[in-house]
Amino acid sequence: MLKSMTGFAKAQKTTTFGLLTCELHSVNRKSLEIKTYLPKALLFLDAEIKKWIQMSISRGSIYCHIHLQLEKEHIHVHLNDIALEKLHTSLKKSFAKLKLDLDATAFATLFNKEDLFTIETKINKPDLLKKELKGVLGKALKELCQIKQDEGKNLQKDIEKQFVSIHSFLKQIEKQAKSIFQATKKKFLDRLKEWSKTKEDQERLFKEAALLCERADITEEIVRLHSHLKEVTKLIKSKESLGKTIEFFIQEMNRETNTISQKSNSVNIAQKTILIKSHLEKIREQIQNVE
């Protein structure tokens, strides 16, 4: 079953530590890349978070945003008394020199200076926080995977339609190729009989003609294309994530189609190969969004 690489999911829970929110955003990428955006209180779980995500997703760029709105008992503000006293003394002198009043409001506006105070988050039960986070992230991952799977079903249906068209064109090519090959071979051999003057010339020309006919035969390419179609049909129904493998088969099918177009001396077959390549290009674009 195909899974899309794009999706968004969000999960929330009010815990003893505060409101915990997890947002996951997934986009296309050839390999797996996980980027986390965490508050300071959760930085110690960064490696664990990436491992949990990796257990559920194998391909794509995953952006994980986690927010923790801590309860007040987990937040501690520490004032720098020495720096505060020095600032107050300095401001009093400056304001007096300028003949201005230093009231409480004016002094409070200067409290955005980082060296005046520090904010510390204190987590007393990190194991419990880890458990809570794993639960919220798990819920978001489950939702994201479901969204990716639903979109993958739509992709699979469309790809299967493309395969039906390709199979139809291939059958037409196969039918035309047999009749064209036999007719061309007979016509070529008849002309050789007319051109050859001796038995030795005739034998040599027949061998060269047989070699040329063999090079023009597209039976092997058609067989391989049928085989690739069959294999990819199995792959898209598999439970595993095989986007890269399917991409490889699409490339091989394109190569076989190009060879058929080059070897066949038929306008009708050439037109059919163009149509097949058009469908293969559509599939290739869709597979780029498959995990």
PDB file of C-alpha atoms in Angstrom:
ATOM      1  CA  MET A   1       0.000   0.000   0.000  1.00  0.00           C
ATOM      2  CA  LEU A   2       1.453   3.322  -1.054  1.00  0.00           C
ATOM      3  CA  LYS A   3       1.902   6.144   1.444  1.00  0.00           C
ATOM      4  CA  SER A   4       2.252   9.791   0.521  1.00  0.00           C
ATOM      5  CA  MET A   5       5.196  11.787   1.875  1.00  0.00           C
ATOM      6  CA  THR A   6       3.150  14.923   2.546  1.00  0.00           C
ATOM      7  CA  GLY A   7       0.907  15.556   5.519  1.00  0.00           C
ATOM      8  CA  PHE A   8       0.245  17.509   8.697  1.00  0.00           C
ATOM      9  CA  ALA A   9      -0.911  16.398  12.122  1.00  0.00           C
ATOM     10  CA  LYS A  10      -1.322  17.952  15.559  1.00  0.00           C
ATOM     11  CA  ALA A  11      -1.890  16.506  19.039  1.00  0.00           C
ATOM     12  CA  GLN A  12      -2.349  18.155  22.443  1.00  0.00           C
ATOM     13  CA  LYS A  13      -2.635  17.100  26.065  1.00  0.00           C
ATOM     14  CA  THR A  14      -2.895  18.935  29.363  1.00  0.00           C
ATOM     15  CA  THR A  15      -0.348  17.296  31.655  1.00  0.00           C
ATOM     16  CA  THR A  16       0.827  17.904  35.219  1.00  0.00           C
ATOM     17  CA  PHE A  17       3.656  19.937  33.676  1.00  0.00           C
ATOM     18  CA  GLY A  18       1.359  22.082  31.529  1.00  0.00           C
ATOM     19  CA  LEU A  19      -0.161  22.085  28.039  1.00  0.00           C
ATOM     20  CA  LEU A  20       1.895  19.861  25.701  1.00  0.00           C
ATOM     21  CA  THR A  21       1.445  20.359  21.947  1.00  0.00           C
ATOM     22  CA  CYS A  22       3.049  18.414  19.109  1.00  0.00           C
ATOM     23  CA  GLU A  23       2.869  19.440  15.428  1.00  0.00           C
ATOM     24  CA  LEU A  24       4.246  17.276  12.604  1.00  0.00           C
ATOM     25  CA  HIS A  25       4.704  18.451   9.024  1.00  0.00           C
ATOM     26  CA  SER A  26       5.988  16.095   6.330  1.00  0.00           C
ATOM     27  CA  VAL A  27       7.193  16.996   2.808  1.00  0.00           C
ATOM     28  CA  ASN A  28       8.973  15.243  -0.084  1.00  0.00           C
ATOM     29  CA  ARG A  29      12.592  14.150   0.201  1.00  0.00           C
ATOM     30  CA  LYS A  30      14.583  11.250  -1.275  1.00  0.00           C
ATOM     31  CA  SER A  31      15.779  10.102   2.148  1.00  0.00           C
ATOM     32  CA  LEU A  32      14.638  10.625   5.736  1.00  0.00           C
ATOM     33  CA  GLU A  33      15.444  13.929   7.443  1.00  0.00           C
ATOM     34  CA  ILE A  34      14.015  14.878  10.845  1.00  0.00           C
ATOM     35  CA  LYS A  35      14.162  18.428  12.178  1.00  0.00           C
ATOM     36  CA  THR A  36      13.009  19.126  15.716  1.00  0.00           C
ATOM     37  CA  TYR A  37      12.062  22.444  17.313  1.00  0.00           C
ATOM     38  CA  LEU A  38      11.922  22.069  21.083  1.00  0.00           C
ATOM     39  CA  PRO A  39      11.692  24.255  24.202  1.00  0.00           C
ATOM     40  CA  LYS A  40      14.661  24.137  26.592  1.00  0.00           C
ATOM     41  CA  ALA A  41      12.793  21.870  28.999  1.00  0.00           C
ATOM     42  CA  LEU A  42      12.587  19.141  26.322  1.00  0.00           C
ATOM     43  CA  LEU A  43      16.024  19.377  24.706  1.00  0.00           C
ATOM     44  CA  PHE A  44      17.215  16.348  26.681  1.00  0.00           C
ATOM     45  CA  LEU A  45      14.702  14.241  24.707  1.00  0.00           C
ATOM     46  CA  ASP A  46      15.786  15.340  21.229  1.00  0.00           C
ATOM     47  CA  ALA A  47      17.481  12.036  20.308  1.00  0.00           C
ATOM     48  CA  GLU A  48      14.545  10.027  21.664  1.00  0.00           C
ATOM     49  CA  ILE A  49      12.028  12.073  19.664  1.00  0.00           C
ATOM     50  CA  LYS A  50      13.933  11.468  16.424  1.00  0.00           C
ATOM     51  CA  LYS A  51      14.116   7.742  17.177  1.00  0.00           C
ATOM     52  CA  TRP A  52      10.337   7.554  17.802  1.00  0.00           C
ATOM     53  CA  ILE A  53       9.624   9.326  14.503  1.00  0.00           C
ATOM     54  CA  GLN A  54      12.054   7.087  12.615  1.00  0.00           C
ATOM     55  CA  MET A  55      10.165   4.022  13.841  1.00  0.00           C
ATOM     56  CA  SER A  56       7.031   5.207  12.007  1.00  0.00           C
ATOM     57  CA  ILE A  57       8.378   7.047   8.940  1.00  0.00           C
ATOM     58  CA  SER A  58      11.119   5.964   6.529  1.00  0.00           C
ATOM     59  CA  ARG A  59      11.281   8.746   3.922  1.00  0.00           C
ATOM     60  CA  GLY A  60      10.680  12.491   3.627  1.00  0.00           C
ATOM     61  CA  SER A  61      11.501  15.686   5.512  1.00  0.00           C
ATOM     62  CA  ILE A  62       9.767  15.711   8.896  1.00  0.00           C
ATOM     63  CA  TYR A  63       9.400  18.960  10.829  1.00  0.00           C
ATOM     64  CA  CYS A  64       8.517  18.365  14.468  1.00  0.00           C
ATOM     65  CA  HIS A  65       7.434  21.377  16.549  1.00  0.00           C
ATOM     66  CA  ILE A  66       6.804  20.740  20.236  1.00  0.00           C
ATOM     67  CA  HIS A  67       5.486  23.380  22.628  1.00  0.00           C
ATOM     68  CA  LEU A  68       5.237  23.104  26.405  1.00  0.00           C
ATOM     69  CA  GLN A  69       3.295  25.784  28.260  1.00  0.00           C
ATOM     70  CA  LEU A  70       4.662  25.114  31.736  1.00  0.00           C
ATOM     71  CA  GLU A  71       2.666  25.543  34.930  1.00  0.00           C
ATOM     72  CA  LYS A  72       4.045  28.280  37.221  1.00  0.00           C
ATOM     73  CA  GLU A  73       5.484  25.826  39.766  1.00  0.00           C
ATOM     74  CA  HIS A  74       7.967  24.659  37.110  1.00  0.00           C
ATOM     75  CA  ILE A  75       9.190  28.212  36.345  1.00  0.00           C
ATOM     76  CA  HIS A  76      11.703  29.992  38.568  1.00  0.00           C
ATOM     77  CA  VAL A  77      12.839  33.598  38.051  1.00  0.00           C
ATOM     78  CA  HIS A  78      16.148  34.674  39.621  1.00  0.00           C
ATOM     79  CA  LEU A  79      17.012  38.379  39.900  1.00  0.00           C
ATOM     80  CA  ASN A  80      20.596  39.578  39.743  1.00  0.00           C
ATOM     81  CA  ASP A  81      20.537  41.830  42.837  1.00  0.00           C
ATOM     82  CA  ILE A  82      24.017  43.258  42.292  1.00  0.00           C
ATOM     83  CA  ALA A  83      23.344  44.215  38.667  1.00  0.00           C
ATOM     84  CA  LEU A  84      19.944  45.606  39.639  1.00  0.00           C
ATOM     85  CA  GLU A  85      21.421  47.781  42.411  1.00  0.00           C
ATOM     86  CA  LYS A  86      24.143  49.124  40.103  1.00  0.00           C
ATOM     87  CA  LEU A  87      21.580  49.928  37.416  1.00  0.00           C
ATOM     88  CA  HIS A  88      19.348  51.724  39.916  1.00  0.00           C
ATOM     89  CA  THR A  89      22.251  53.838  41.268  1.00  0.00           C
ATOM     90  CA  SER A  90      23.430  54.727  37.771  1.00  0.00           C
ATOM     91  CA  LEU A  91      19.932  55.669  36.632  1.00  0.00           C
ATOM     92  CA  LYS A  92      19.345  57.870  39.708  1.00  0.00           C
ATOM     93  CA  LYS A  93      22.486  59.852  38.922  1.00  0.00           C
ATOM     94  CA  SER A  94      21.616  60.194  35.244  1.00  0.00           C
ATOM     95  CA  PHE A  95      18.012  61.201  35.903  1.00  0.00           C
ATOM     96  CA  ALA A  96      19.098  63.699  38.578  1.00  0.00           C
ATOM     97  CA  LYS A  97      21.585  65.253  36.180  1.00  0.00           C
ATOM     98  CA  LEU A  98      18.873  65.574  33.570  1.00  0.00           C
ATOM     99  CA  LYS A  99      16.396  66.788  36.212  1.00  0.00           C
ATOM    100  CA  LEU A 100      13.985  63.923  35.490  1.00  0.00           C
ATOM    101  CA  ASP A 101      11.942  61.812  37.890  1.00  0.00           C
ATOM    102  CA  LEU A 102      12.829  58.103  38.157  1.00  0.00           C
ATOM    103  CA  ASP A 103       9.532  56.544  39.095  1.00  0.00           C
ATOM    104  CA  ALA A 104       8.761  52.815  39.387  1.00  0.00           C
ATOM    105  CA  THR A 105       7.212  52.664  35.894  1.00  0.00           C
ATOM    106  CA  ALA A 106      10.268  54.148  34.197  1.00  0.00           C
ATOM    107  CA  PHE A 107      12.524  51.773  36.083  1.00  0.00           C
ATOM    108  CA  ALA A 108      10.369  48.718  35.170  1.00  0.00           C
ATOM    109  CA  THR A 109      10.678  49.419  31.434  1.00  0.00           C
ATOM    110  CA  LEU A 110      14.391  48.631  31.703  1.00  0.00           C
ATOM    111  CA  PHE A 111      13.742  45.118  32.966  1.00  0.00           C
ATOM    112  CA  ASN A 112      14.161  43.633  29.504  1.00  0.00           C
ATOM    113  CA  LYS A 113      17.905  43.609  30.051  1.00  0.00           C
ATOM    114  CA  GLU A 114      18.933  39.938  30.040  1.00  0.00           C
ATOM    115  CA  ASP A 115      21.623  40.331  32.698  1.00  0.00           C
ATOM    116  CA  LEU A 116      19.108  41.507  35.338  1.00  0.00           C
ATOM    117  CA  PHE A 117      17.344  38.177  35.747  1.00  0.00           C
ATOM    118  CA  THR A 118      17.347  34.561  34.583  1.00  0.00           C
ATOM    119  CA  ILE A 119      14.405  32.227  34.005  1.00  0.00           C
ATOM    120  CA  GLU A 120      14.914  28.611  34.982  1.00  0.00           C
ATOM    121  CA  THR A 121      12.597  25.713  34.163  1.00  0.00           C
ATOM    122  CA  LYS A 122      12.738  22.897  36.677  1.00  0.00           C
ATOM    123  CA  ILE A 123      11.363  19.455  35.804  1.00  0.00           C
ATOM    124  CA  ASN A 124      11.216  17.282  38.911  1.00  0.00           C
ATOM    125  CA  LYS A 125      10.018  14.130  37.138  1.00  0.00           C
ATOM    126  CA  PRO A 126      11.786  13.886  33.735  1.00  0.00           C
ATOM    127  CA  ASP A 127      10.722  10.244  33.235  1.00  0.00           C
ATOM    128  CA  LEU A 128       7.078  11.209  33.595  1.00  0.00           C
ATOM    129  CA  LEU A 129       7.545  14.092  31.159  1.00  0.00           C
ATOM    130  CA  LYS A 130       9.187  11.689  28.692  1.00  0.00           C
ATOM    131  CA  LYS A 131       6.213   9.335  28.992  1.00  0.00           C
ATOM    132  CA  GLU A 132       3.724  12.161  28.459  1.00  0.00           C
ATOM    133  CA  LEU A 133       5.631  13.437  25.423  1.00  0.00           C
ATOM    134  CA  LYS A 134       5.884   9.976  23.885  1.00  0.00           C
ATOM    135  CA  GLY A 135       2.115   9.638  24.175  1.00  0.00           C
ATOM    136  CA  VAL A 136       1.371  12.999  22.547  1.00  0.00           C
ATOM    137  CA  LEU A 137       3.945  12.449  19.789  1.00  0.00           C
ATOM    138  CA  GLY A 138       2.589   8.943  19.215  1.00  0.00           C
ATOM    139  CA  LYS A 139      -0.908  10.330  18.752  1.00  0.00           C
ATOM    140  CA  ALA A 140       0.360  12.921  16.240  1.00  0.00           C
ATOM    141  CA  LEU A 141       2.365  10.257  14.380  1.00  0.00           C
ATOM    142  CA  LYS A 142      -0.651   7.969  14.148  1.00  0.00           C
ATOM    143  CA  GLU A 143      -2.731  10.791  12.677  1.00  0.00           C
ATOM    144  CA  LEU A 144       0.042  11.779  10.251  1.00  0.00           C
ATOM    145  CA  CYS A 145       0.515   8.185   9.046  1.00  0.00           C
ATOM    146  CA  GLN A 146      -3.228   7.832   8.488  1.00  0.00           C
ATOM    147  CA  ILE A 147      -3.302  11.029   6.409  1.00  0.00           C
ATOM    148  CA  LYS A 148      -0.300   9.840   4.396  1.00  0.00           C
ATOM    149  CA  GLN A 149      -1.945   6.457   3.858  1.00  0.00           C
ATOM    150  CA  ASP A 150      -5.262   7.980   2.734  1.00  0.00           C
ATOM    151  CA  GLU A 151      -3.479  10.177   0.202  1.00  0.00           C
ATOM    152  CA  GLY A 152      -1.396   7.157  -0.845  1.00  0.00           C
ATOM    153  CA  LYS A 153      -4.575   5.232  -1.711  1.00  0.00           C
ATOM    154  CA  ASN A 154      -5.575   7.980  -4.130  1.00  0.00           C
ATOM    155  CA  LEU A 155      -2.104   7.956  -5.671  1.00  0.00           C
ATOM    156  CA  GLN A 156      -2.238   4.180  -6.031  1.00  0.00           C
ATOM    157  CA  LYS A 157      -5.593   4.260  -7.825  1.00  0.00           C
ATOM    158  CA  ASP A 158      -4.309   6.820 -10.299  1.00  0.00           C
ATOM    159  CA  ILE A 159      -1.054   4.910 -10.887  1.00  0.00           C
ATOM    160  CA  GLU A 160      -2.975   1.686 -11.494  1.00  0.00           C
ATOM    161  CA  LYS A 161      -5.033   3.510 -14.152  1.00  0.00           C
ATOM    162  CA  GLN A 162      -1.793   4.596 -15.818  1.00  0.00           C
ATOM    163  CA  PHE A 163      -0.601   0.968 -15.783  1.00  0.00           C
ATOM    164  CA  VAL A 164      -3.801  -0.201 -17.506  1.00  0.00           C
ATOM    165  CA  SER A 165      -3.179   2.313 -20.318  1.00  0.00           C
ATOM    166  CA  ILE A 166       0.489   1.308 -20.631  1.00  0.00           C
ATOM    167  CA  HIS A 167      -0.455  -2.380 -20.756  1.00  0.00           C
ATOM    168  CA  SER A 168      -3.000  -1.678 -23.504  1.00  0.00           C
ATOM    169  CA  PHE A 169      -0.469   0.250 -25.620  1.00  0.00           C
ATOM    170  CA  LEU A 170       2.125  -2.470 -25.076  1.00  0.00           C
ATOM    171  CA  LYS A 171      -0.284  -5.153 -26.293  1.00  0.00           C
ATOM    172  CA  GLN A 172      -0.922  -3.097 -29.427  1.00  0.00           C
ATOM    173  CA  ILE A 173       2.822  -2.697 -30.012  1.00  0.00           C
ATOM    174  CA  GLU A 174       3.349  -6.419 -29.494  1.00  0.00           C
ATOM    175  CA  LYS A 175       0.681  -7.280 -32.063  1.00  0.00           C
ATOM    176  CA  GLN A 176       1.970  -4.803 -34.644  1.00  0.00           C
ATOM    177  CA  ALA A 177       5.621  -5.729 -34.063  1.00  0.00           C
ATOM    178  CA  LYS A 178       5.095  -9.408 -34.917  1.00  0.00           C
ATOM    179  CA  SER A 179       3.421  -8.720 -38.246  1.00  0.00           C
ATOM    180  CA  ILE A 180       5.854  -5.918 -39.150  1.00  0.00           C
ATOM    181  CA  PHE A 181       8.889  -8.056 -38.272  1.00  0.00           C
ATOM    182  CA  GLN A 182       7.768 -11.068 -40.336  1.00  0.00           C
ATOM    183  CA  ALA A 183       6.798  -8.931 -43.331  1.00  0.00           C
ATOM    184  CA  THR A 184      10.065  -6.989 -43.248  1.00  0.00           C
ATOM    185  CA  LYS A 185      12.108 -10.179 -42.888  1.00  0.00           C
ATOM    186  CA  LYS A 186      10.376 -11.838 -45.892  1.00  0.00           C
ATOM    187  CA  LYS A 187      10.717  -8.744 -48.054  1.00  0.00           C
ATOM    188  CA  PHE A 188      14.386  -8.379 -47.141  1.00  0.00           C
ATOM    189  CA  LEU A 189      15.213 -12.043 -47.858  1.00  0.00           C
ATOM    190  CA  ASP A 190      13.375 -11.970 -51.207  1.00  0.00           C
ATOM    191  CA  ARG A 191      15.444  -8.978 -52.285  1.00  0.00           C
ATOM    192  CA  LEU A 192      18.657 -10.696 -51.180  1.00  0.00           C
ATOM    193  CA  LYS A 193      17.890 -13.604 -53.459  1.00  0.00           C
ATOM    194  CA  GLU A 194      17.595 -11.206 -56.346  1.00  0.00           C
ATOM    195  CA  TRP A 195      20.820  -9.347 -55.487  1.00  0.00           C
ATOM    196  CA  SER A 196      23.083 -12.343 -54.715  1.00  0.00           C
ATOM    197  CA  LYS A 197      24.868 -13.810 -57.763  1.00  0.00           C
ATOM    198  CA  THR A 198      26.556 -16.878 -56.208  1.00  0.00           C
ATOM    199  CA  LYS A 199      25.671 -19.345 -53.475  1.00  0.00           C
ATOM    200  CA  GLU A 200      28.498 -17.989 -51.268  1.00  0.00           C
ATOM    201  CA  ASP A 201      27.215 -14.434 -51.641  1.00  0.00           C
ATOM    202  CA  GLN A 202      23.734 -15.642 -50.814  1.00  0.00           C
ATOM    203  CA  GLU A 203      24.860 -17.404 -47.600  1.00  0.00           C
ATOM    204  CA  ARG A 204      26.891 -14.417 -46.437  1.00  0.00           C
ATOM    205  CA  LEU A 205      24.081 -11.978 -47.108  1.00  0.00           C
ATOM    206  CA  PHE A 206      21.563 -14.247 -45.392  1.00  0.00           C
ATOM    207  CA  LYS A 207      23.717 -14.274 -42.237  1.00  0.00           C
ATOM    208  CA  GLU A 208      23.996 -10.487 -42.280  1.00  0.00           C
ATOM    209  CA  ALA A 209      20.272 -10.205 -42.892  1.00  0.00           C
ATOM    210  CA  ALA A 210      19.517 -12.524 -39.969  1.00  0.00           C
ATOM    211  CA  LEU A 211      21.741 -10.398 -37.717  1.00  0.00           C
ATOM    212  CA  LEU A 212      20.018  -7.188 -38.817  1.00  0.00           C
ATOM    213  CA  CYS A 213      16.598  -8.740 -38.256  1.00  0.00           C
ATOM    214  CA  GLU A 214      17.646  -9.863 -34.797  1.00  0.00           C
ATOM    215  CA  ARG A 215      18.778  -6.351 -33.930  1.00  0.00           C
ATOM    216  CA  ALA A 216      15.436  -4.979 -35.123  1.00  0.00           C
ATOM    217  CA  ASP A 217      13.442  -7.505 -33.049  1.00  0.00           C
ATOM    218  CA  ILE A 218      11.798  -5.839 -30.020  1.00  0.00           C
ATOM    219  CA  THR A 219      10.412  -9.015 -28.444  1.00  0.00           C
ATOM    220  CA  GLU A 220      12.877  -8.963 -25.531  1.00  0.00           C
ATOM    221  CA  GLU A 221      12.100  -5.342 -24.702  1.00  0.00           C
ATOM    222  CA  ILE A 222       8.367  -6.060 -24.730  1.00  0.00           C
ATOM    223  CA  VAL A 223       8.827  -9.090 -22.458  1.00  0.00           C
ATOM    224  CA  ARG A 224      10.900  -7.034 -20.018  1.00  0.00           C
ATOM    225  CA  LEU A 225       8.324  -4.243 -20.005  1.00  0.00           C
ATOM    226  CA  HIS A 226       5.573  -6.750 -19.187  1.00  0.00           C
ATOM    227  CA  SER A 227       7.767  -8.130 -16.404  1.00  0.00           C
ATOM    228  CA  HIS A 228       8.441  -4.664 -14.946  1.00  0.00           C
ATOM    229  CA  LEU A 229       4.737  -3.801 -15.042  1.00  0.00           C
ATOM    230  CA  LYS A 230       3.915  -6.981 -13.168  1.00  0.00           C
ATOM    231  CA  GLU A 231       6.623  -6.332 -10.556  1.00  0.00           C
ATOM    232  CA  VAL A 232       5.634  -2.707  -9.923  1.00  0.00           C
ATOM    233  CA  THR A 233       1.977  -3.735  -9.593  1.00  0.00           C
ATOM    234  CA  LYS A 234       3.065  -6.070  -6.774  1.00  0.00           C
ATOM    235  CA  LEU A 235       5.204  -3.379  -5.158  1.00  0.00           C
ATOM    236  CA  ILE A 236       2.464  -0.757  -4.934  1.00  0.00           C
ATOM    237  CA  LYS A 237       0.292  -3.273  -3.080  1.00  0.00           C
ATOM    238  CA  SER A 238       3.061  -4.158  -0.638  1.00  0.00           C
ATOM    239  CA  LYS A 239       2.907  -3.005   2.990  1.00  0.00           C
ATOM    240  CA  GLU A 240       6.540  -1.874   2.902  1.00  0.00           C
ATOM    241  CA  SER A 241       7.791   1.595   1.931  1.00  0.00           C
ATOM    242  CA  LEU A 242       9.238   1.028  -1.541  1.00  0.00           C
ATOM    243  CA  GLY A 243       9.123   4.433  -3.225  1.00  0.00           C
ATOM    244  CA  LYS A 244      12.814   4.294  -4.231  1.00  0.00           C
ATOM    245  CA  THR A 245      12.464   0.762  -5.674  1.00  0.00           C
ATOM    246  CA  ILE A 246       9.443   1.768  -7.735  1.00  0.00           C
ATOM    247  CA  GLU A 247      11.375   4.787  -9.053  1.00  0.00           C
ATOM    248  CA  PHE A 248      14.105   2.415 -10.259  1.00  0.00           C
ATOM    249  CA  PHE A 249      11.596   0.243 -12.154  1.00  0.00           C
ATOM    250  CA  ILE A 250      10.026   3.305 -13.785  1.00  0.00           C
ATOM    251  CA  GLN A 251      13.495   4.317 -15.042  1.00  0.00           C
ATOM    252  CA  GLU A 252      14.020   0.818 -16.451  1.00  0.00           C
ATOM    253  CA  MET A 253      10.629   0.876 -18.170  1.00  0.00           C
ATOM    254  CA  ASN A 254      11.519   4.222 -19.726  1.00  0.00           C
ATOM    255  CA  ARG A 255      14.778   2.753 -21.008  1.00  0.00           C
ATOM    256  CA  GLU A 256      13.029  -0.260 -22.577  1.00  0.00           C
ATOM    257  CA  THR A 257      10.443   2.014 -24.182  1.00  0.00           C
ATOM    258  CA  ASN A 258      13.193   4.181 -25.698  1.00  0.00           C
ATOM    259  CA  THR A 259      14.868   1.069 -27.117  1.00  0.00           C
ATOM    260  CA  ILE A 260      11.590  -0.094 -28.706  1.00  0.00           C
ATOM    261  CA  SER A 261      11.142   3.320 -30.288  1.00  0.00           C
ATOM    262  CA  GLN A 262      14.701   3.292 -31.673  1.00  0.00           C
ATOM    263  CA  LYS A 263      14.609  -0.290 -33.013  1.00  0.00           C
ATOM    264  CA  SER A 264      11.155  -0.313 -34.569  1.00  0.00           C
ATOM    265  CA  ASN A 265      10.735   1.075 -38.061  1.00  0.00           C
ATOM    266  CA  SER A 266       7.075   1.904 -37.620  1.00  0.00           C
ATOM    267  CA  VAL A 267       5.278   5.217 -37.180  1.00  0.00           C
ATOM    268  CA  ASN A 268       2.420   3.522 -35.304  1.00  0.00           C
ATOM    269  CA  ILE A 269       4.766   1.865 -32.815  1.00  0.00           C
ATOM    270  CA  ALA A 270       6.712   5.113 -32.361  1.00  0.00           C
ATOM    271  CA  GLN A 271       3.445   6.909 -31.548  1.00  0.00           C
ATOM    272  CA  LYS A 272       2.531   4.235 -28.990  1.00  0.00           C
ATOM    273  CA  THR A 273       5.930   4.547 -27.287  1.00  0.00           C
ATOM    274  CA  ILE A 274       5.394   8.292 -26.953  1.00  0.00           C
ATOM    275  CA  LEU A 275       2.091   7.628 -25.200  1.00  0.00           C
ATOM    276  CA  ILE A 276       3.716   5.046 -22.908  1.00  0.00           C
ATOM    277  CA  LYS A 277       6.481   7.499 -21.991  1.00  0.00           C
ATOM    278  CA  SER A 278       3.879  10.140 -21.231  1.00  0.00           C
ATOM    279  CA  HIS A 279       2.170   7.810 -18.748  1.00  0.00           C
ATOM    280  CA  LEU A 280       5.515   6.777 -17.251  1.00  0.00           C
ATOM    281  CA  GLU A 281       6.397  10.447 -16.685  1.00  0.00           C
ATOM    282  CA  LYS A 282       3.115  10.964 -14.827  1.00  0.00           C
ATOM    283  CA  ILE A 283       3.850   7.931 -12.660  1.00  0.00           C
ATOM    284  CA  ARG A 284       7.408   9.142 -12.019  1.00  0.00           C
ATOM    285  CA  GLU A 285       6.094  12.479 -10.755  1.00  0.00           C
ATOM    286  CA  GLN A 286       3.592  10.735  -8.483  1.00  0.00           C
ATOM    287  CA  ILE A 287       6.158   8.268  -7.127  1.00  0.00           C
ATOM    288  CA  GLN A 288       8.329  11.177  -6.012  1.00  0.00           C
ATOM    289  CA  ASN A 289       5.642  11.818  -3.389  1.00  0.00           C
ATOM    290  CA  VAL A 290       5.616   8.199  -2.207  1.00  0.00           C
ATOM    291  CA  GLU A 291       7.359   7.129   1.002  1.00  0.00           C
TER     292      GLU A 291
END
